[in-house]
Tab-separated table of C-alpha atoms in Angstrom:
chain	number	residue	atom	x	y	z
A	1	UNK	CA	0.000	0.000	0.000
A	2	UNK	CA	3.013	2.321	0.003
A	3	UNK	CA	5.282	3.600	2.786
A	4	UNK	CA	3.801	6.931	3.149
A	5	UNK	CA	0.400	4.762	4.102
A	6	UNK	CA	1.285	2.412	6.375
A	7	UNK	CA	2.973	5.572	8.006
A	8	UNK	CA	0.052	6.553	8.629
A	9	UNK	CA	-1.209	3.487	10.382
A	10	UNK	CA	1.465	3.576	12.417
A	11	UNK	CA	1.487	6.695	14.105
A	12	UNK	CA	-2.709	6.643	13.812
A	13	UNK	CA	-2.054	3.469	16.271
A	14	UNK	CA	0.859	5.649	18.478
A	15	UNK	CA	-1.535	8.419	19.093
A	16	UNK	CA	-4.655	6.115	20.426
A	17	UNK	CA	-1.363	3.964	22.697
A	18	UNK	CA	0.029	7.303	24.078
A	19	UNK	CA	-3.699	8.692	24.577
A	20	UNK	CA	-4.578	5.387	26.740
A	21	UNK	CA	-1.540	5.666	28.750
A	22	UNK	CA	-3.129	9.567	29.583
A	23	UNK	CA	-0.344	11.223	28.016
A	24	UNK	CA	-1.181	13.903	25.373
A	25	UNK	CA	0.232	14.931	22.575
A	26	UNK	CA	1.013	18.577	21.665
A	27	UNK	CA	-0.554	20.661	19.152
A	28	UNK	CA	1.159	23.800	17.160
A	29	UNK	CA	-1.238	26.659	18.156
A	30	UNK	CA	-0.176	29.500	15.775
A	31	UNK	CA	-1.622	32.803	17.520
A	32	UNK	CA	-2.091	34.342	14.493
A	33	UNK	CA	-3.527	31.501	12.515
A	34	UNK	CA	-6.116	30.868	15.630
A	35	UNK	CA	-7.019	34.944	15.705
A	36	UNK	CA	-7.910	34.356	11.713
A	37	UNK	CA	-9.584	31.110	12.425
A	38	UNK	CA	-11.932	32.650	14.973
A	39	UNK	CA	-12.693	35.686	13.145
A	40	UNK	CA	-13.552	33.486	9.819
A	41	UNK	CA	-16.162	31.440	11.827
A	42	UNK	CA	-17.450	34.468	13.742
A	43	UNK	CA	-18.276	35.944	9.923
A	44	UNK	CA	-19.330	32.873	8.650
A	45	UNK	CA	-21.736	32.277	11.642
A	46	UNK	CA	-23.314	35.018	12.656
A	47	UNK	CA	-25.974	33.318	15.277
A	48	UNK	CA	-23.185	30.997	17.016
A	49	UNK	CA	-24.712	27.962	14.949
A	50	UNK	CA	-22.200	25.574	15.862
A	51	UNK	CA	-23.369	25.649	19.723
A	52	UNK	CA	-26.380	24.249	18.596
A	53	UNK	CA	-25.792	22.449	15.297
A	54	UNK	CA	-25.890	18.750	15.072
A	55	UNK	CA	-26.810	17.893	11.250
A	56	UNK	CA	-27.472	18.907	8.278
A	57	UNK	CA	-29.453	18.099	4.642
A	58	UNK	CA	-27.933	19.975	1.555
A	59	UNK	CA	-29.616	19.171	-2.211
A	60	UNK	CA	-28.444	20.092	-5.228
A	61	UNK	CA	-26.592	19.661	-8.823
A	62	UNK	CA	-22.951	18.203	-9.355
A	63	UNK	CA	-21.891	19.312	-13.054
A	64	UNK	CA	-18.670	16.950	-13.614
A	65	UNK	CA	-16.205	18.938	-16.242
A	66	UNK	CA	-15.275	17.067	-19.574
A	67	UNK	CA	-15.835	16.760	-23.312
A	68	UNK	CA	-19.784	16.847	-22.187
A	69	UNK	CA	-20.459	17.545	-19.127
A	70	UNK	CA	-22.507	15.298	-16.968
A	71	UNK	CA	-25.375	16.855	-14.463
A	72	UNK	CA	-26.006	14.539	-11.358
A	73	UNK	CA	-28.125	14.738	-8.571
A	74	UNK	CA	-26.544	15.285	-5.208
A	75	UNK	CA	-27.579	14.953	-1.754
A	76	UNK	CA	-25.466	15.998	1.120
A	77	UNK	CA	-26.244	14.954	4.787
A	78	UNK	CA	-23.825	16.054	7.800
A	79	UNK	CA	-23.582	15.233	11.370
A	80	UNK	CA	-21.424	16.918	13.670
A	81	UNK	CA	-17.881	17.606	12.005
A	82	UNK	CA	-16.747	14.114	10.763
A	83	UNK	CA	-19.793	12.847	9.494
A	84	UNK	CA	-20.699	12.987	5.926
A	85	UNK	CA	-22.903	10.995	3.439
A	86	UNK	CA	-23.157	11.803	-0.382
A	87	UNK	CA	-25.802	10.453	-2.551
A	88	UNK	CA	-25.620	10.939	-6.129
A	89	UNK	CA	-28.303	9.662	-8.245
A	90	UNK	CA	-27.088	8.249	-11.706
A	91	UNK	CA	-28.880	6.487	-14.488
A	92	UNK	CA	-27.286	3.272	-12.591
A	93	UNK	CA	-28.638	4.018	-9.586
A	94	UNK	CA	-27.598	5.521	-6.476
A	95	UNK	CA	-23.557	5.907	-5.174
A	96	UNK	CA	-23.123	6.715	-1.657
A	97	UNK	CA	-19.688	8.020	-0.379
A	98	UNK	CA	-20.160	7.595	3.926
A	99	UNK	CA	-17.795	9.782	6.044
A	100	UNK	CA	-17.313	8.792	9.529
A	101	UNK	CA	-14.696	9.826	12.000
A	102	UNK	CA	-11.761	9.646	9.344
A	103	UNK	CA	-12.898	6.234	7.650
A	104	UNK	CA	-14.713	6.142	4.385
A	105	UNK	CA	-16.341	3.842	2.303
A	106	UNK	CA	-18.006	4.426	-1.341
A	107	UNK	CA	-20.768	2.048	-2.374
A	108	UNK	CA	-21.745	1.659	-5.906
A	109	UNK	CA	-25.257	1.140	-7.636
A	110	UNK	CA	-24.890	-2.770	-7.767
A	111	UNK	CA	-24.172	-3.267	-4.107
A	112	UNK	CA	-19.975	-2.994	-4.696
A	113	UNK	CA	-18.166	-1.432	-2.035
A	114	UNK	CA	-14.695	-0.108	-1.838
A	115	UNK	CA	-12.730	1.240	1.996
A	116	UNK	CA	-10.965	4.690	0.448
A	117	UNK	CA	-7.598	4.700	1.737
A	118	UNK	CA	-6.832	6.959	4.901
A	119	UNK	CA	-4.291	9.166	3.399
A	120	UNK	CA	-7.364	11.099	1.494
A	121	UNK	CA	-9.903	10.208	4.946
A	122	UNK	CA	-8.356	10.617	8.194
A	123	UNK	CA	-7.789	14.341	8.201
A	124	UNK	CA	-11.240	15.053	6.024
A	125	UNK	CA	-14.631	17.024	7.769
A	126	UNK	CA	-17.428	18.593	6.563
A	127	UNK	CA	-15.746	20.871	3.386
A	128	UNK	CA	-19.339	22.174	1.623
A	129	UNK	CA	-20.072	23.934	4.753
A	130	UNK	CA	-17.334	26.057	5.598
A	131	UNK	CA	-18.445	27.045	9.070
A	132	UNK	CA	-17.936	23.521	10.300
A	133	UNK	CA	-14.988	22.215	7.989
A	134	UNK	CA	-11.482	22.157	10.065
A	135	UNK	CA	-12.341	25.602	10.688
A	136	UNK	CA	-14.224	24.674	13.627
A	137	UNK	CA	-11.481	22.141	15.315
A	138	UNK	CA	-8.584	24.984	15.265
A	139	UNK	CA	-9.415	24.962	19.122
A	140	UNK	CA	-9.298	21.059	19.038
A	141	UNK	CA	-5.706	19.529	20.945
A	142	UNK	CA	-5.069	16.536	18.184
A	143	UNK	CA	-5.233	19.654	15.689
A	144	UNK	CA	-2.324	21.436	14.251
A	145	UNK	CA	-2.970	25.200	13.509
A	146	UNK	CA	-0.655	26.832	11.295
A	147	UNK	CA	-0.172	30.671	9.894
A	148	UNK	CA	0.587	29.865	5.955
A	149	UNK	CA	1.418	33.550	4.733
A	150	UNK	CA	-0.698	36.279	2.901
A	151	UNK	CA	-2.238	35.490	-1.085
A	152	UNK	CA	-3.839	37.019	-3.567
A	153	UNK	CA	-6.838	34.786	-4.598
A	154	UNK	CA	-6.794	35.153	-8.426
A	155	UNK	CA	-8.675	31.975	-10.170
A	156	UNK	CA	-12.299	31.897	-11.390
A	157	UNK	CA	-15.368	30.350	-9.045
A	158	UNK	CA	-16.817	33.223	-8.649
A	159	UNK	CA	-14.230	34.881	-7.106
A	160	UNK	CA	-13.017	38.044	-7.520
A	161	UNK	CA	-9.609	38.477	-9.084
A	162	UNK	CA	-6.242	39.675	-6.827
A	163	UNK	CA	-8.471	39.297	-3.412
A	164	UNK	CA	-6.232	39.135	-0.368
A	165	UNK	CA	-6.535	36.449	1.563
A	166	UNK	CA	-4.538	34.885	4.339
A	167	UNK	CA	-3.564	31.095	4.154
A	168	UNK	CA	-4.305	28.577	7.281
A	169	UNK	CA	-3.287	25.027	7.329
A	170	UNK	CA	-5.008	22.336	9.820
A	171	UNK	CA	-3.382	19.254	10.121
A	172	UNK	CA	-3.704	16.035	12.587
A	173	UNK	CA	-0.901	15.666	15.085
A	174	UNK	CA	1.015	12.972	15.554
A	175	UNK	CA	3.054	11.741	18.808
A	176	UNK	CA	5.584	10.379	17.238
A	177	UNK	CA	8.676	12.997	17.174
A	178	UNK	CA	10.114	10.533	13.827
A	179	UNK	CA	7.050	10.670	12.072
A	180	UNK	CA	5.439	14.427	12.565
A	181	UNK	CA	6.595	15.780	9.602
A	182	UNK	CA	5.457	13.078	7.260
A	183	UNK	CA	2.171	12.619	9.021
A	184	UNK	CA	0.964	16.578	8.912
A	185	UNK	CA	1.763	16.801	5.752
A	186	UNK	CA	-0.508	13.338	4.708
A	187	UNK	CA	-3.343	15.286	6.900
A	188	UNK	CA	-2.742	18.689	5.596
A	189	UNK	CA	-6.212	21.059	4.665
A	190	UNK	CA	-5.223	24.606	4.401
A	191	UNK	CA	-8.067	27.380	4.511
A	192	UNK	CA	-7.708	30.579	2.565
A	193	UNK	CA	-9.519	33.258	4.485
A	194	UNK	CA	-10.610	36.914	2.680
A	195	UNK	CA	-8.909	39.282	4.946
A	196	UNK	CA	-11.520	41.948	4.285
A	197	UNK	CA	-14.618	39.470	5.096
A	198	UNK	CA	-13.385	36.871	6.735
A	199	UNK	CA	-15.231	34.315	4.385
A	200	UNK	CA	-13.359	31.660	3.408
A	201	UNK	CA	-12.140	31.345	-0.256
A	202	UNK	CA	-11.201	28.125	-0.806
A	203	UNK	CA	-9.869	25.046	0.758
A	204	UNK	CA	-6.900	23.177	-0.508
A	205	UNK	CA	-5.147	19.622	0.145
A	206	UNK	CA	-4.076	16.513	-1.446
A	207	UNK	CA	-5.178	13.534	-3.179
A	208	UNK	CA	-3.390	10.339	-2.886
A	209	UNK	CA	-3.820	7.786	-5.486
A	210	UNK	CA	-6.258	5.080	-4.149
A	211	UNK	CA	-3.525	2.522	-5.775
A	212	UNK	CA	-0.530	4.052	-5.784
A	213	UNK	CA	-0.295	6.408	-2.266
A	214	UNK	CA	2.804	8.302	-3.655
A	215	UNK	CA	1.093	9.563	-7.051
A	216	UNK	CA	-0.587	12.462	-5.687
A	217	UNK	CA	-3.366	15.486	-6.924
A	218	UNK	CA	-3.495	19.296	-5.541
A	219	UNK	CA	-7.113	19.510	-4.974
A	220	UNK	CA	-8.789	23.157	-4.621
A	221	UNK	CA	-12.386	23.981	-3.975
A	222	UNK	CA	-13.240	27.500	-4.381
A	223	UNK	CA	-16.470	28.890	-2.879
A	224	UNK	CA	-18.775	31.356	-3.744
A	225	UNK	CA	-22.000	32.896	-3.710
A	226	UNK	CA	-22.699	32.689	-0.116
A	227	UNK	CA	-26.021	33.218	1.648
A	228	UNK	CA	-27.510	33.097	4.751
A	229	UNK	CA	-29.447	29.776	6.283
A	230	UNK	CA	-30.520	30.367	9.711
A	231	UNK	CA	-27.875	32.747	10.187
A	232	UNK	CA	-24.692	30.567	8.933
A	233	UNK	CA	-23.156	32.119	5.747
A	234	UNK	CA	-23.073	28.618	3.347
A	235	UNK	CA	-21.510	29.089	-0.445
A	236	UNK	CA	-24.121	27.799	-2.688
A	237	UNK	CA	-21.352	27.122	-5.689
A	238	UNK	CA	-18.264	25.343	-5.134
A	239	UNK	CA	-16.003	24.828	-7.772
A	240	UNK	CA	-12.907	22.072	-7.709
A	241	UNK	CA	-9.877	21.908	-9.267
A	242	UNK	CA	-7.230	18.815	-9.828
A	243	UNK	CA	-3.762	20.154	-10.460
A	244	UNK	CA	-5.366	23.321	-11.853
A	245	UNK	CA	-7.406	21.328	-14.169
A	246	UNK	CA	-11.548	22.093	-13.881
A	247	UNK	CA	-12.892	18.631	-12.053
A	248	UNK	CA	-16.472	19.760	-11.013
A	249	UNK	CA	-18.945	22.788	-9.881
A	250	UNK	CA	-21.291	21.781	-6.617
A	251	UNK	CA	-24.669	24.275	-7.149
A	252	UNK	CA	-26.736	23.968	-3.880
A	253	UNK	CA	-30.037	24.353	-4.392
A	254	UNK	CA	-30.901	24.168	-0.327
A	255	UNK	CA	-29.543	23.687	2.863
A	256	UNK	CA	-31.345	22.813	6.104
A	257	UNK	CA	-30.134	22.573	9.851
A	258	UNK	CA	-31.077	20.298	12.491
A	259	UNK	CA	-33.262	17.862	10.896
A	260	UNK	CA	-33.155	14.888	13.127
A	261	UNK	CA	-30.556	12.682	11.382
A	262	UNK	CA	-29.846	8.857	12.645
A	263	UNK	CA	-26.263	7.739	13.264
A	264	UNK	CA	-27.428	4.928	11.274
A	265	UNK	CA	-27.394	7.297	8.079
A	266	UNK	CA	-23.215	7.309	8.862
A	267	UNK	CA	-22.594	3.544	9.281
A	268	UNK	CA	-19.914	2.715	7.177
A	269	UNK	CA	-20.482	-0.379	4.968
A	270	UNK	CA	-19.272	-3.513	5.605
């Protein structure tokens, strides 16, 4: 499965042996990063949502780019931060993509399913809905928070050209001094925040080959046209790049909080 993977087992399997034994590994808290983190969330959530948030029911359109491109159905249900189930209704049927706690698992229309590897999973949260993305874990202590430098935002989505934005990158920690490096990287989402609005731009990270771990993809979703659902700012078009290349454009159609979700909606399949 590739070094870099069962790197990732190993220290995943570290951090739950040194969090038994009640010792606790330590985070990097960048002031400055955790200033820009709690401003972004304090725009982006203008009712303090996420005291009282619990799930979540997006519908909508998923255009995938190519020759022709192909309209699909989407439905996006959320629970807490590290829950997330995808639905998208083909002429084959239904594919469901589950989420849950850094383990996912993609089922196809004629019953077929396939564990994603954790490389692309452990690290990954709720990314259509900003407010409660990794955003929301930078006060979290198995969270890395990192300042990443000042950019000017200057691709399509919506966006407006040359915007300033600052650059924050989340990552998981790791207890094992040999390891760190390797393993924040592997986990690595970074946030760009509008330093005017504090809405964030886009999220970026990487995509490791599901059979070959060291051939990897710079994904970036950019997010746009924003507007308020029971006072939490949520971008109803979200366009994502691979390697610069145009991959797809999510267009919500609606969102809707607190809807009485089961856990069973987030059991992964076996």
């Amino acid at each position: 499965m590739g070094r870099r993977f069962f790197s990732v087992f190993t220290t995943l399997f570290l951090v739950i042996s040194q969090a038994a034994f009640g010792q606790k590994p330590q985070a990097i808290k960048d002031p400055q990063a955790l200033a820009i983190a709690q401003q972004a969330l304090a725009a982006m959530d203008r009712v303090q949502g996420r005291i009282t948030y619990q799930d979540s029911v997006g519908e909508g359109t998923l255009v995938l780019n190519g020759p022709q491109p192909v309209s699909i159905p989407v439905t996006l249900r959320t629970k807490g931060t590290r829950q997330v189930r995808v639905e998208l209704q083909g002429a084959p049927g239904s594919t469901v993509r589950v989420l849950n706690s850094g383990r996912a698992v993609v089922q196809s229309p004629d019953g077929s399913r396939r564990k994603l590897i954790l490389n692309n999973t452990l690290a990954e949260r709720v990314t259509h809905i900003p407010a409660f993305s990794i955003l929301a874990e930078s006060d979290d202590p198995s969270v890395n928070v990192e300042y990443g430098g000042a950019f000017a935002i200057s691709v399509t989505a919506g966006v407006v050209p040359s915007v300033n934005a600052e650059k924050l990158s989340f990552s998981a920690v790791s207890s094992d001094a040999a390891d760190f490096g390797s393993f924040r990287e592997i986990t690595r989402n970074s946030v760009y925040v509008d330093k005017v609005t504090g809405m964030a731009l886009k999220i970026e990270h990487t995509n490791y080959s599901e059979n070959n771990p060291s051939f990897k993809t710079k994904v970036e979703t950019y997010f746009s046209d924003y507007r308020d659902v029971q006072g939490i700012l949520v971008p109803f078009r979200q366009t994502t790049y691979y390697d610069g290349k145009l991959e797809s454009d999510l267009w919500l159609k609606s969102v809707t909080f607190n809807v009485g979700l089961s856990d069973t909606e987030f059991a992964l399949p076996e």
